[in-house]
Amino acid sequence: MVDTNSSIDYWYYELYSLLESVTTPFCYIVNYINEHPGTRCFIFAQNCKKGDIDAWLNDERVKVYWWEDMTKTHANNPEDFDGLSDFIEALNELIEPDFGAIIEILLPIASEELFSLYYLADNYPAGEVVITNSDGLDFQIIRQFQATFGNQVDRENVRPFLKSLYGGWALFGYGASGEMRLGSDFRWDYITIPSYSDVDISSIDWGKQQSSRHVTF
């Protein structure tokens, strides 16, 4: 359980990575897991379709803790639209499925298997891979992750979730940009490393670091 009164201190890195390194992050993650007995691997997934959820539910390598159709959270107030085109665009976004899920990858796992579980049927990344040495997934993390969906989400909605993850629970997180489809010439990778982690950003060498941000609150 995270101490909600404690301060949060982590580094957030953005990497520019080329196509040929697309499987490298998963080799890194699996190597870390193998070198740290007792660690666990979760995926906090967004922008999934029902078929992706069904595939995980029927995969013996996966434990699904929570899933839900979060499309409804993207509903807007009609008064917010400037015209018909804006309203139609918003309707199209609402129709696009946005299922969320939290899954645990059951170990041991090969890097190729983790890679295949992370990329969805439409070849887009599922979300964020989170490595932890915790005994379990607290229900408050599920509720806080649910609060990160929708159009009206701001920093205050996301902070409790980040605090639960990087206030003592997670060792590091990895995610690829949700806008970059598998097979693109390049992608943006995002690495989150809390101050208490033994992960050093210098060990992550598959992409060119574009920016870094030290986050405390």
CSV table of C-alpha atoms in Angstrom, one decimal:
chain,number,residue,atom,x,y,z
A,1,MET,CA,0.0,0.0,0.0
A,2,VAL,CA,1.3,3.4,-1.0
A,3,ASP,CA,1.5,6.1,1.7
A,4,THR,CA,-0.7,8.8,0.2
A,5,ASN,CA,0.9,11.5,2.3
A,6,SER,CA,4.4,10.8,0.9
A,7,SER,CA,5.9,12.9,-1.9
A,8,ILE,CA,6.4,11.5,-5.3
A,9,ASP,CA,9.7,11.7,-7.1
A,10,TYR,CA,10.3,10.1,-10.5
A,11,TRP,CA,12.0,10.8,-13.8
A,12,TYR,CA,10.1,10.7,-17.1
A,13,TYR,CA,12.1,10.1,-20.3
A,14,GLU,CA,11.1,10.4,-24.0
A,15,LEU,CA,13.1,8.4,-26.5
A,16,TYR,CA,13.1,8.5,-30.3
A,17,SER,CA,13.5,4.9,-31.4
A,18,LEU,CA,13.8,3.3,-34.8
A,19,LEU,CA,11.9,0.4,-36.2
A,20,GLU,CA,14.7,-2.1,-35.9
A,21,SER,CA,14.7,-1.7,-32.1
A,22,VAL,CA,11.0,-2.4,-31.7
A,23,THR,CA,11.5,-5.7,-29.8
A,24,THR,CA,14.5,-4.4,-27.7
A,25,PRO,CA,12.4,-2.9,-24.9
A,26,PHE,CA,10.8,-6.3,-24.3
A,27,CYS,CA,14.2,-8.0,-24.1
A,28,TYR,CA,15.2,-5.4,-21.6
A,29,ILE,CA,12.1,-5.9,-19.5
A,30,VAL,CA,12.4,-9.7,-19.5
A,31,ASN,CA,16.1,-9.6,-18.6
A,32,TYR,CA,15.3,-7.3,-15.7
A,33,ILE,CA,12.6,-9.7,-14.5
A,34,ASN,CA,14.9,-12.6,-14.8
A,35,GLU,CA,17.6,-10.8,-12.8
A,36,HIS,CA,15.2,-9.7,-10.1
A,37,PRO,CA,13.3,-12.7,-8.7
A,38,GLY,CA,9.9,-11.8,-7.2
A,39,THR,CA,9.2,-9.0,-9.7
A,40,ARG,CA,5.8,-8.9,-11.6
A,41,CYS,CA,4.7,-7.5,-14.9
A,42,PHE,CA,1.5,-5.6,-15.5
A,43,ILE,CA,0.0,-3.8,-18.5
A,44,PHE,CA,-2.3,-0.9,-18.0
A,45,ALA,CA,-4.1,-0.9,-21.4
A,46,GLN,CA,-6.1,1.8,-23.2
A,47,ASN,CA,-7.7,2.2,-26.6
A,48,CYS,CA,-8.4,-1.6,-26.9
A,49,LYS,CA,-11.2,-3.3,-28.7
A,50,LYS,CA,-13.4,-6.0,-27.3
A,51,GLY,CA,-11.4,-8.6,-29.4
A,52,ASP,CA,-8.2,-7.6,-27.6
A,53,ILE,CA,-9.9,-8.1,-24.2
A,54,ASP,CA,-11.3,-11.5,-25.3
A,55,ALA,CA,-7.8,-12.6,-26.5
A,56,TRP,CA,-6.3,-11.8,-23.1
A,57,LEU,CA,-9.2,-13.5,-21.2
A,58,ASN,CA,-8.5,-16.7,-23.2
A,59,ASP,CA,-4.8,-16.6,-22.9
A,60,GLU,CA,-3.3,-18.7,-20.1
A,61,ARG,CA,-0.2,-16.4,-20.0
A,62,VAL,CA,-2.4,-13.5,-18.8
A,63,LYS,CA,-4.5,-12.7,-15.7
A,64,VAL,CA,-7.1,-10.0,-16.3
A,65,TYR,CA,-7.8,-8.0,-13.1
A,66,TRP,CA,-10.2,-5.5,-14.7
A,67,TRP,CA,-11.7,-4.5,-18.1
A,68,GLU,CA,-14.4,-2.2,-19.1
A,69,ASP,CA,-15.8,-0.3,-22.1
A,70,MET,CA,-14.7,3.2,-21.3
A,71,THR,CA,-16.0,4.8,-24.6
A,72,LYS,CA,-18.8,6.5,-22.7
A,73,THR,CA,-16.3,8.6,-20.8
A,74,HIS,CA,-15.5,10.5,-24.0
A,75,ALA,CA,-19.0,12.0,-24.2
A,76,ASN,CA,-19.1,15.8,-24.6
A,77,ASN,CA,-21.6,18.5,-23.8
A,78,PRO,CA,-23.3,19.6,-27.1
A,79,GLU,CA,-22.9,23.2,-26.0
A,80,ASP,CA,-19.2,22.9,-26.2
A,81,PHE,CA,-19.2,22.4,-30.0
A,82,ASP,CA,-18.6,25.3,-32.4
A,83,GLY,CA,-20.5,23.7,-35.3
A,84,LEU,CA,-21.9,20.6,-36.9
A,85,SER,CA,-18.5,19.4,-38.1
A,86,ASP,CA,-17.1,19.5,-34.6
A,87,PHE,CA,-20.2,17.6,-33.3
A,88,ILE,CA,-19.8,14.9,-36.1
A,89,GLU,CA,-16.1,14.5,-35.3
A,90,ALA,CA,-16.9,14.0,-31.6
A,91,LEU,CA,-19.5,11.4,-32.5
A,92,ASN,CA,-17.0,9.5,-34.6
A,93,GLU,CA,-14.6,9.5,-31.6
A,94,LEU,CA,-17.3,8.3,-29.4
A,95,ILE,CA,-18.1,5.4,-31.7
A,96,GLU,CA,-14.4,4.3,-31.8
A,97,PRO,CA,-14.0,1.6,-29.1
A,98,ASP,CA,-11.9,2.5,-26.0
A,99,PHE,CA,-11.8,-0.5,-23.8
A,100,GLY,CA,-9.5,-0.3,-20.8
A,101,ALA,CA,-7.9,-3.2,-18.9
A,102,ILE,CA,-5.3,-4.1,-16.3
A,103,ILE,CA,-3.6,-7.4,-16.9
A,104,GLU,CA,-0.8,-9.3,-15.3
A,105,ILE,CA,1.7,-11.2,-17.5
A,106,LEU,CA,2.3,-14.6,-15.8
A,107,LEU,CA,5.9,-15.4,-15.5
A,108,PRO,CA,8.2,-16.8,-16.8
A,109,ILE,CA,7.7,-15.2,-20.2
A,110,ALA,CA,9.8,-14.9,-23.3
A,111,SER,CA,10.5,-11.4,-24.7
A,112,GLU,CA,8.7,-12.4,-28.0
A,113,GLU,CA,5.6,-13.4,-26.0
A,114,LEU,CA,5.6,-10.2,-24.1
A,115,PHE,CA,5.9,-8.3,-27.3
A,116,SER,CA,3.0,-10.1,-28.9
A,117,LEU,CA,0.8,-9.5,-25.8
A,118,TYR,CA,1.6,-5.8,-25.7
A,119,TYR,CA,0.8,-5.0,-29.4
A,120,LEU,CA,-2.9,-5.2,-30.1
A,121,ALA,CA,-4.7,-6.9,-33.0
A,122,ASP,CA,-4.6,-3.6,-35.0
A,123,ASN,CA,-0.8,-3.4,-34.3
A,124,TYR,CA,-1.1,-0.4,-31.9
A,125,PRO,CA,0.6,-0.6,-28.5
A,126,ALA,CA,-1.7,-1.5,-25.6
A,127,GLY,CA,-0.5,1.1,-23.0
A,128,GLU,CA,2.1,1.0,-20.3
A,129,VAL,CA,4.1,-2.0,-19.1
A,130,VAL,CA,4.7,-1.6,-15.3
A,131,ILE,CA,7.2,-3.7,-13.4
A,132,THR,CA,6.7,-4.1,-9.7
A,133,ASN,CA,7.9,-6.2,-6.8
A,134,SER,CA,4.7,-5.8,-4.9
A,135,ASP,CA,2.6,-8.7,-3.6
A,136,GLY,CA,-0.5,-7.6,-5.4
A,137,LEU,CA,-2.6,-5.0,-7.2
A,138,ASP,CA,-4.5,-2.7,-4.8
A,139,PHE,CA,-8.1,-2.0,-5.7
A,140,GLN,CA,-7.5,1.7,-5.4
A,141,ILE,CA,-5.1,1.5,-8.4
A,142,ILE,CA,-7.9,0.1,-10.5
A,143,ARG,CA,-10.3,2.9,-9.5
A,144,GLN,CA,-7.6,5.6,-10.1
A,145,PHE,CA,-6.7,4.1,-13.5
A,146,GLN,CA,-10.4,4.3,-14.5
A,147,ALA,CA,-10.3,8.0,-13.7
A,148,THR,CA,-7.7,8.6,-16.4
A,149,PHE,CA,-10.1,7.9,-19.2
A,150,GLY,CA,-12.3,10.5,-20.9
A,151,ASN,CA,-12.2,14.0,-22.4
A,152,GLN,CA,-12.4,15.9,-19.2
A,153,VAL,CA,-9.3,14.4,-17.6
A,154,ASP,CA,-6.8,16.9,-16.2
A,155,ARG,CA,-3.6,16.7,-14.1
A,156,GLU,CA,-5.6,16.4,-10.9
A,157,ASN,CA,-7.4,13.3,-12.2
A,158,VAL,CA,-4.1,11.6,-13.1
A,159,ARG,CA,-2.0,12.4,-10.0
A,160,PRO,CA,-3.6,9.9,-7.7
A,161,PHE,CA,-2.9,7.1,-10.2
A,162,LEU,CA,0.7,8.2,-10.7
A,163,LYS,CA,1.1,8.5,-6.9
A,164,SER,CA,-0.1,4.9,-6.4
A,165,LEU,CA,2.2,3.6,-9.2
A,166,TYR,CA,5.3,5.5,-8.5
A,167,GLY,CA,5.0,6.1,-4.8
A,168,GLY,CA,6.5,2.8,-3.9
A,169,TRP,CA,4.6,0.2,-6.0
A,170,ALA,CA,6.3,0.3,-9.4
A,171,LEU,CA,10.0,-0.2,-10.2
A,172,PHE,CA,9.7,1.3,-13.7
A,173,GLY,CA,7.3,1.8,-16.5
A,174,TYR,CA,7.6,1.5,-20.3
A,175,GLY,CA,5.1,2.6,-23.0
A,176,ALA,CA,5.2,3.3,-26.7
A,177,SER,CA,3.3,6.1,-28.3
A,178,GLY,CA,-0.3,5.1,-28.9
A,179,GLU,CA,-0.3,7.1,-32.2
A,180,MET,CA,2.5,5.0,-33.7
A,181,ARG,CA,1.5,1.7,-35.4
A,182,LEU,CA,3.7,-1.3,-35.4
A,183,GLY,CA,5.9,-1.2,-38.6
A,184,SER,CA,6.3,2.6,-38.6
A,185,ASP,CA,9.8,3.8,-39.4
A,186,PHE,CA,10.2,5.3,-35.9
A,187,ARG,CA,8.3,5.6,-32.6
A,188,TRP,CA,8.3,7.5,-29.4
A,189,ASP,CA,9.0,5.5,-26.3
A,190,TYR,CA,8.3,6.7,-22.7
A,191,ILE,CA,10.2,5.5,-19.7
A,192,THR,CA,9.2,6.3,-16.1
A,193,ILE,CA,11.8,5.6,-13.3
A,194,PRO,CA,11.0,6.4,-9.6
A,195,SER,CA,13.8,7.7,-7.5
A,196,TYR,CA,13.9,4.5,-5.3
A,197,SER,CA,14.3,2.2,-8.4
A,198,ASP,CA,17.6,0.5,-9.2
A,199,VAL,CA,17.0,1.1,-13.0
A,200,ASP,CA,19.5,3.6,-14.5
A,201,ILE,CA,18.5,5.4,-17.7
A,202,SER,CA,22.0,4.8,-19.1
A,203,SER,CA,21.2,1.1,-19.3
A,204,ILE,CA,18.4,1.9,-21.8
A,205,ASP,CA,20.2,2.4,-25.0
A,206,TRP,CA,17.9,1.4,-27.8
A,207,GLY,CA,16.7,5.0,-28.6
A,208,LYS,CA,17.9,8.6,-28.6
A,209,GLN,CA,16.8,10.5,-25.6
A,210,GLN,CA,14.8,13.6,-26.7
A,211,SER,CA,13.7,14.9,-23.3
A,212,SER,CA,13.6,14.2,-19.6
A,213,ARG,CA,11.5,15.6,-16.8
A,214,HIS,CA,11.9,15.3,-13.1
A,215,VAL,CA,8.5,15.1,-11.5
A,216,THR,CA,7.8,15.7,-7.8
A,217,PHE,CA,4.6,16.4,-6.0
